[in-house]
Coordinates of C-alpha atoms in Angstrom, one line a residue:
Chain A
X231 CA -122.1 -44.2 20.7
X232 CA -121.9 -47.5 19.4
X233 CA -118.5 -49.0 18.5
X234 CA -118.6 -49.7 14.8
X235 CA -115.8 -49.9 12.3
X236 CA -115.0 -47.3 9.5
X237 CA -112.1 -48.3 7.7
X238 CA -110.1 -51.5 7.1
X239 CA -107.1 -52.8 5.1
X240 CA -105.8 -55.7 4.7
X241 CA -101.7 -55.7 3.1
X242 CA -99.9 -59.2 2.2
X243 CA -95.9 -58.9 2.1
X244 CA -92.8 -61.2 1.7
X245 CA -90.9 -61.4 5.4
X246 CA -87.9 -59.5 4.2
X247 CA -86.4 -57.0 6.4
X248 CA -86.3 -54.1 4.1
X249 CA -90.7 -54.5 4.9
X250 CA -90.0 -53.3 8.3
X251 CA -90.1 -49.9 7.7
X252 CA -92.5 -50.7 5.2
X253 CA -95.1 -52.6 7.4
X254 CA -94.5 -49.5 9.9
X255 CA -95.0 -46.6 7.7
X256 CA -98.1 -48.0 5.7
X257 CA -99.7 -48.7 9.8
X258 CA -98.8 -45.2 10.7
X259 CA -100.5 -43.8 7.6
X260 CA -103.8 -45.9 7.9
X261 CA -103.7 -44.0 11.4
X262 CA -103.0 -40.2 10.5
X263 CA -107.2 -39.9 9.7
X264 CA -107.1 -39.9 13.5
X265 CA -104.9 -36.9 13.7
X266 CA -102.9 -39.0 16.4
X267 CA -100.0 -37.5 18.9
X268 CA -96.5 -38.2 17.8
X269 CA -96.1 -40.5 20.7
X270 CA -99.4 -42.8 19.9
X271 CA -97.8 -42.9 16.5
X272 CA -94.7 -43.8 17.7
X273 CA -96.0 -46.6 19.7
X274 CA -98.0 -47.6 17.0
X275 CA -95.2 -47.8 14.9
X276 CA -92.6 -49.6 17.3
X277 CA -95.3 -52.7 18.1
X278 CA -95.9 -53.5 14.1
X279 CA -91.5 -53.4 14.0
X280 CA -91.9 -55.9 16.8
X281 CA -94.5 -58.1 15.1
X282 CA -92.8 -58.3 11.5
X283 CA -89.3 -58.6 12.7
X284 CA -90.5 -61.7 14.4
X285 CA -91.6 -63.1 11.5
X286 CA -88.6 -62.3 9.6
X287 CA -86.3 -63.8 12.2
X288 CA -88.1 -66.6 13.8
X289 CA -91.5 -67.3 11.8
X290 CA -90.1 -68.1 8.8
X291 CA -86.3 -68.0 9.8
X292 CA -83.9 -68.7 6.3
X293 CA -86.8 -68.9 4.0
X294 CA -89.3 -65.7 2.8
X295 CA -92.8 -66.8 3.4
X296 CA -96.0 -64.4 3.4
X297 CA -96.9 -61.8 6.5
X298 CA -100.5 -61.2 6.3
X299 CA -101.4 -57.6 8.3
X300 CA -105.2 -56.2 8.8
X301 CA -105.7 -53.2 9.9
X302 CA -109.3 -52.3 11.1
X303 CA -109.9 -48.1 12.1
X304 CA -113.1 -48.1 15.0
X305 CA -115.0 -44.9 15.5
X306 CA -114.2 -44.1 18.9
X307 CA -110.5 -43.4 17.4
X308 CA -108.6 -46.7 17.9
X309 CA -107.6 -49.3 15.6
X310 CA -106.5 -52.8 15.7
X311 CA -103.6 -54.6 14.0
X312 CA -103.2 -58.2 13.2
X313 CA -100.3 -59.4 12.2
X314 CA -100.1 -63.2 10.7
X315 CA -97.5 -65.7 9.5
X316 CA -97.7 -69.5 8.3
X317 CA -94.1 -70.1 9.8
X318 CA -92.7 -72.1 12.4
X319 CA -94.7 -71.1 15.3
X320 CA -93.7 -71.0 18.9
X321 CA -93.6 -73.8 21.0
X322 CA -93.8 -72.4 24.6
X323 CA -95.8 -68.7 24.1
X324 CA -95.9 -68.0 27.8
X325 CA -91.9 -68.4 27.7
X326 CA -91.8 -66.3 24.5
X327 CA -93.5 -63.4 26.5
X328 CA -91.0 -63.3 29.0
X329 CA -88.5 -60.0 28.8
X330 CA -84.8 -60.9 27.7
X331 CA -85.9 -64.2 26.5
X332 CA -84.6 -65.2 22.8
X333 CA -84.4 -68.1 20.9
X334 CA -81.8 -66.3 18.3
X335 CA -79.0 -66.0 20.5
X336 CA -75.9 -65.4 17.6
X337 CA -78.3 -62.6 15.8
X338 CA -77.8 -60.0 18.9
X339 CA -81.6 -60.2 19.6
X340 CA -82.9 -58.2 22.8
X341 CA -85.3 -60.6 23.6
X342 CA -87.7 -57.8 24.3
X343 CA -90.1 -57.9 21.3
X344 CA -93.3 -59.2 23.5
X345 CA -92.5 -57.4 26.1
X346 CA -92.5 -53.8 24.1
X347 CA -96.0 -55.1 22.1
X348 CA -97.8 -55.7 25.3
X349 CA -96.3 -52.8 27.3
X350 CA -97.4 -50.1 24.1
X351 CA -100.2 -51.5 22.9
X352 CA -104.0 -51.4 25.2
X353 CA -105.1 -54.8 24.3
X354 CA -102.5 -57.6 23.0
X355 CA -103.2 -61.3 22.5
X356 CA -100.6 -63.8 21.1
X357 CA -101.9 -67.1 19.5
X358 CA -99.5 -69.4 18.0
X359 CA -99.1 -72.8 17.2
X360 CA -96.2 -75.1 16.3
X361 CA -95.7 -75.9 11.9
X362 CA -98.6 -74.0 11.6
X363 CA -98.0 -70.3 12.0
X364 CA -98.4 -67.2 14.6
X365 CA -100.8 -64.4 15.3
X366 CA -100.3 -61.3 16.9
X367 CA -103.2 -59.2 17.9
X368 CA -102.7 -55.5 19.0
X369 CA -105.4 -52.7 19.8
X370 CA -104.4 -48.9 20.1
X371 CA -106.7 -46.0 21.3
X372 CA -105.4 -42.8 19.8
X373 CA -104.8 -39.7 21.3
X374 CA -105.6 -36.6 19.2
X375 CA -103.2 -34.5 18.6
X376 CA -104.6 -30.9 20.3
X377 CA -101.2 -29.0 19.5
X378 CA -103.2 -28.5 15.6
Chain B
X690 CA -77.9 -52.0 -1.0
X691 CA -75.6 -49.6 1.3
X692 CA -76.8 -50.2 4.9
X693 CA -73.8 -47.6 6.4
X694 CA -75.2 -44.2 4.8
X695 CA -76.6 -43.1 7.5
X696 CA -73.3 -44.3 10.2
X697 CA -70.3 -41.6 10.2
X698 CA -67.5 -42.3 12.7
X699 CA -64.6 -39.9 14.2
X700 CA -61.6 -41.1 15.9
X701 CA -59.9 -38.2 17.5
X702 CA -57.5 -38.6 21.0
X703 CA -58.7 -42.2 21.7
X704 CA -62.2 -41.2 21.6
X705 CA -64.3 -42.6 19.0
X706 CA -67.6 -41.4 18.1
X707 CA -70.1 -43.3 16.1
X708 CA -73.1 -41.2 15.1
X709 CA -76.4 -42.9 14.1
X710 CA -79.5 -41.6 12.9
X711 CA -82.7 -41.7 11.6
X712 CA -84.9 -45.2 12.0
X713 CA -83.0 -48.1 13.8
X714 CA -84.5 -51.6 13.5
X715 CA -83.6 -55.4 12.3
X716 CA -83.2 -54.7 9.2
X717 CA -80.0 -51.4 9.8
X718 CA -78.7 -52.8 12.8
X719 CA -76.3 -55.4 10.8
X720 CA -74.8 -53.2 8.8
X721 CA -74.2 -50.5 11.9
X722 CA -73.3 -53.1 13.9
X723 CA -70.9 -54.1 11.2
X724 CA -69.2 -50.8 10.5
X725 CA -68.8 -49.8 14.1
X726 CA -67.3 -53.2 15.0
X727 CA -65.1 -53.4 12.3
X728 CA -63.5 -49.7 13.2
X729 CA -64.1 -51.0 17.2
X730 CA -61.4 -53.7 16.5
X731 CA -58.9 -51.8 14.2
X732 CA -58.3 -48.6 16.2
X733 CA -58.9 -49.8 20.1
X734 CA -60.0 -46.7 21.4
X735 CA -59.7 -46.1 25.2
X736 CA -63.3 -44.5 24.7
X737 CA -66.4 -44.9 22.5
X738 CA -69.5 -42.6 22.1
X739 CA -72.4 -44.1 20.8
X740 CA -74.0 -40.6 19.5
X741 CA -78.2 -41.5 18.9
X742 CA -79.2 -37.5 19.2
X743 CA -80.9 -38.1 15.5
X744 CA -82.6 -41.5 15.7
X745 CA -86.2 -40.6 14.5
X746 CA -87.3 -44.6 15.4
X747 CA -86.0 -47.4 17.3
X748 CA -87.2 -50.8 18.3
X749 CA -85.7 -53.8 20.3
X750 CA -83.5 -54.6 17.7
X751 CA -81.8 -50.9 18.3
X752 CA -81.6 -52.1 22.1
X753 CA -79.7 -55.2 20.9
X754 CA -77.3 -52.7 18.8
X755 CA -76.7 -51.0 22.1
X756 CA -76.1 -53.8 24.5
X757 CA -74.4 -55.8 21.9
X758 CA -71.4 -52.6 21.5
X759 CA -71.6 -51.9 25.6
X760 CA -70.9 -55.8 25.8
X761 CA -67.9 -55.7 23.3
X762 CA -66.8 -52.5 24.3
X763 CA -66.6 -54.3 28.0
X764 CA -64.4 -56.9 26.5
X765 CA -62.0 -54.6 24.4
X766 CA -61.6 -52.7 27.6
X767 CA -62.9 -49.8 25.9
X768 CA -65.2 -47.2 28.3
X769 CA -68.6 -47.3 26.5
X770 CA -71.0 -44.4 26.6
X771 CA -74.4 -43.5 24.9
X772 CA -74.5 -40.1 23.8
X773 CA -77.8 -37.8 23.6
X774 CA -80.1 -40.4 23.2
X775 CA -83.6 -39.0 21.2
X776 CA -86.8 -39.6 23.1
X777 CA -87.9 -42.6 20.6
X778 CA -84.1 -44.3 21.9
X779 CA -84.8 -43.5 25.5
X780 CA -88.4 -44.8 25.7
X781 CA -87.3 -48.1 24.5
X782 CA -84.5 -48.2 27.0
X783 CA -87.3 -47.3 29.8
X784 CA -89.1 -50.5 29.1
X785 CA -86.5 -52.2 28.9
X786 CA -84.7 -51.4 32.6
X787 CA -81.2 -50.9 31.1
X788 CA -80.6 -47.3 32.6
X789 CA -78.3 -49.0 35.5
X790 CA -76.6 -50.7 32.9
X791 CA -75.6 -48.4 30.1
X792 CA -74.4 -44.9 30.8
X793 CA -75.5 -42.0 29.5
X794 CA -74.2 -39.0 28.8
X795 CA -76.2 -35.8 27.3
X796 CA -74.3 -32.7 26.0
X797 CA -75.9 -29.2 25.8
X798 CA -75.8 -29.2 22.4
X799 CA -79.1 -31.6 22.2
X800 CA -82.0 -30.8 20.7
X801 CA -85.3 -31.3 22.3
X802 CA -87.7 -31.9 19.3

């Protein structure tokens, strides 16, 4: 069967924290077509936190700028998120992968945000560049839910 | 808007309690972490339960609540434990490694969902 997409959606929010839950809940809905386990939900839901707290607490830091999300759904049961800012961008990417590291070190951040998005996700890319923005790409296969 | 709704603390024989629940992330962990600290530095307990048994989400910034209390807790000489964490609280803590760190402690009483 050939790969081919059946669904996608594409949401634009302000980077306020209170779109958290927001960007999380509207991913896990464009999933439930799947019929997905609670735990592929769950991860689902943890990796889009990750990606929009980033861009409320580094991207675009003091200010509220524009987080772009696109959701595409596949066939074959998977989906991939992109999430997108025009904020600060990260200087050293490989650095910002690395687990416990944070640049906001008075705002009681984990550092762990990268490190949760690649470990829950199948396929993650990060692409970002400085004054011009970030993008955080994340694929999910999921698993049906055979409980009924 | 009120970020402590969902935060209820008991202080009973130097044991404190803070119970937390439903989702945990960036934008509740302030005002959690506020209204735990602020009761942390009034009462000095000699121990403090950080009760998670009903957190339906949690994400890195929930990891940052937890090792941002154990740390204070360590400097108020006050024992720190985490109480019946959910599965969602002790997935993240998995990934994270922390297990050696933070000390758990699960009462019969939990639910397995």
């Amino acid at each position: 069967m050939k790969r081919t997409k059946v669904n996608e959606m594409k949401v634009i929010f302000d980077s306020k924290s209170e779109n958290e839950s927001l960007a999380r809940y509207i991913c896990a809905a464009f999933c439930a077509v799947f019929d997905p386990t609670v735990e592929a939900l769950a991860d689902v839901k943890c990796t889009v936190s990750e990606a929009v707290t980033n861009c409320v607490v580094h991207a675009y830091k003091d200010t509220v700028g524009k987080i772009y999300m696109t959701l595409k759904a596949y066939n074959d049961s998977s989906v991939s998120i992109s999430i997108r800012d025009k904020g600060c961008g990260i200087e050293d990417t490989k650095q910002a992968r690395e687990p416990l590291f944070t640049t906001d070190l008075a705002g009681e951040r984990s550092g762990m945000g990268f490190p949760i998005m690649e470990s829950l996700s199948e396929r993650f890319s990060l692409k970002s560049k400085p004054g011009v923005g970030t993008q955080v790409s994340m694929s999910f296969k999921l698993d049906k839910n055979t409980k009924g | 808007m009120n970020t402590h709704e969902k935060l209820k603390l008991e202080y009973a024989d130097n044991v404190m309690i803070a119970y937390v629940s439903d989702d945990i992330d960036h934008h509740r962990a302030k005002g959690i972490r506020e209204g735990i600290d602020a009761r942390l530095y009034a009462d000095r307990p000699e121990r403090f339960l950080l009760d998670m048994s009903e957190v339906s989400f949690m994400d890195s910034s929930g990891l940052g609540l937890i090792l941002g209390r154990f740390t204070l807790c360590r400097e108020l000489g006050i024992d720190f434990a985490l109480s019946n964490p959910s599965r969602e609280v002790e997935k993240i803590l998995d990934l994270a490694g922390t297990s050696r760190l933070i000390r758990i402690e699960k009462s019969e009483k939990r639910k397995d969902k």
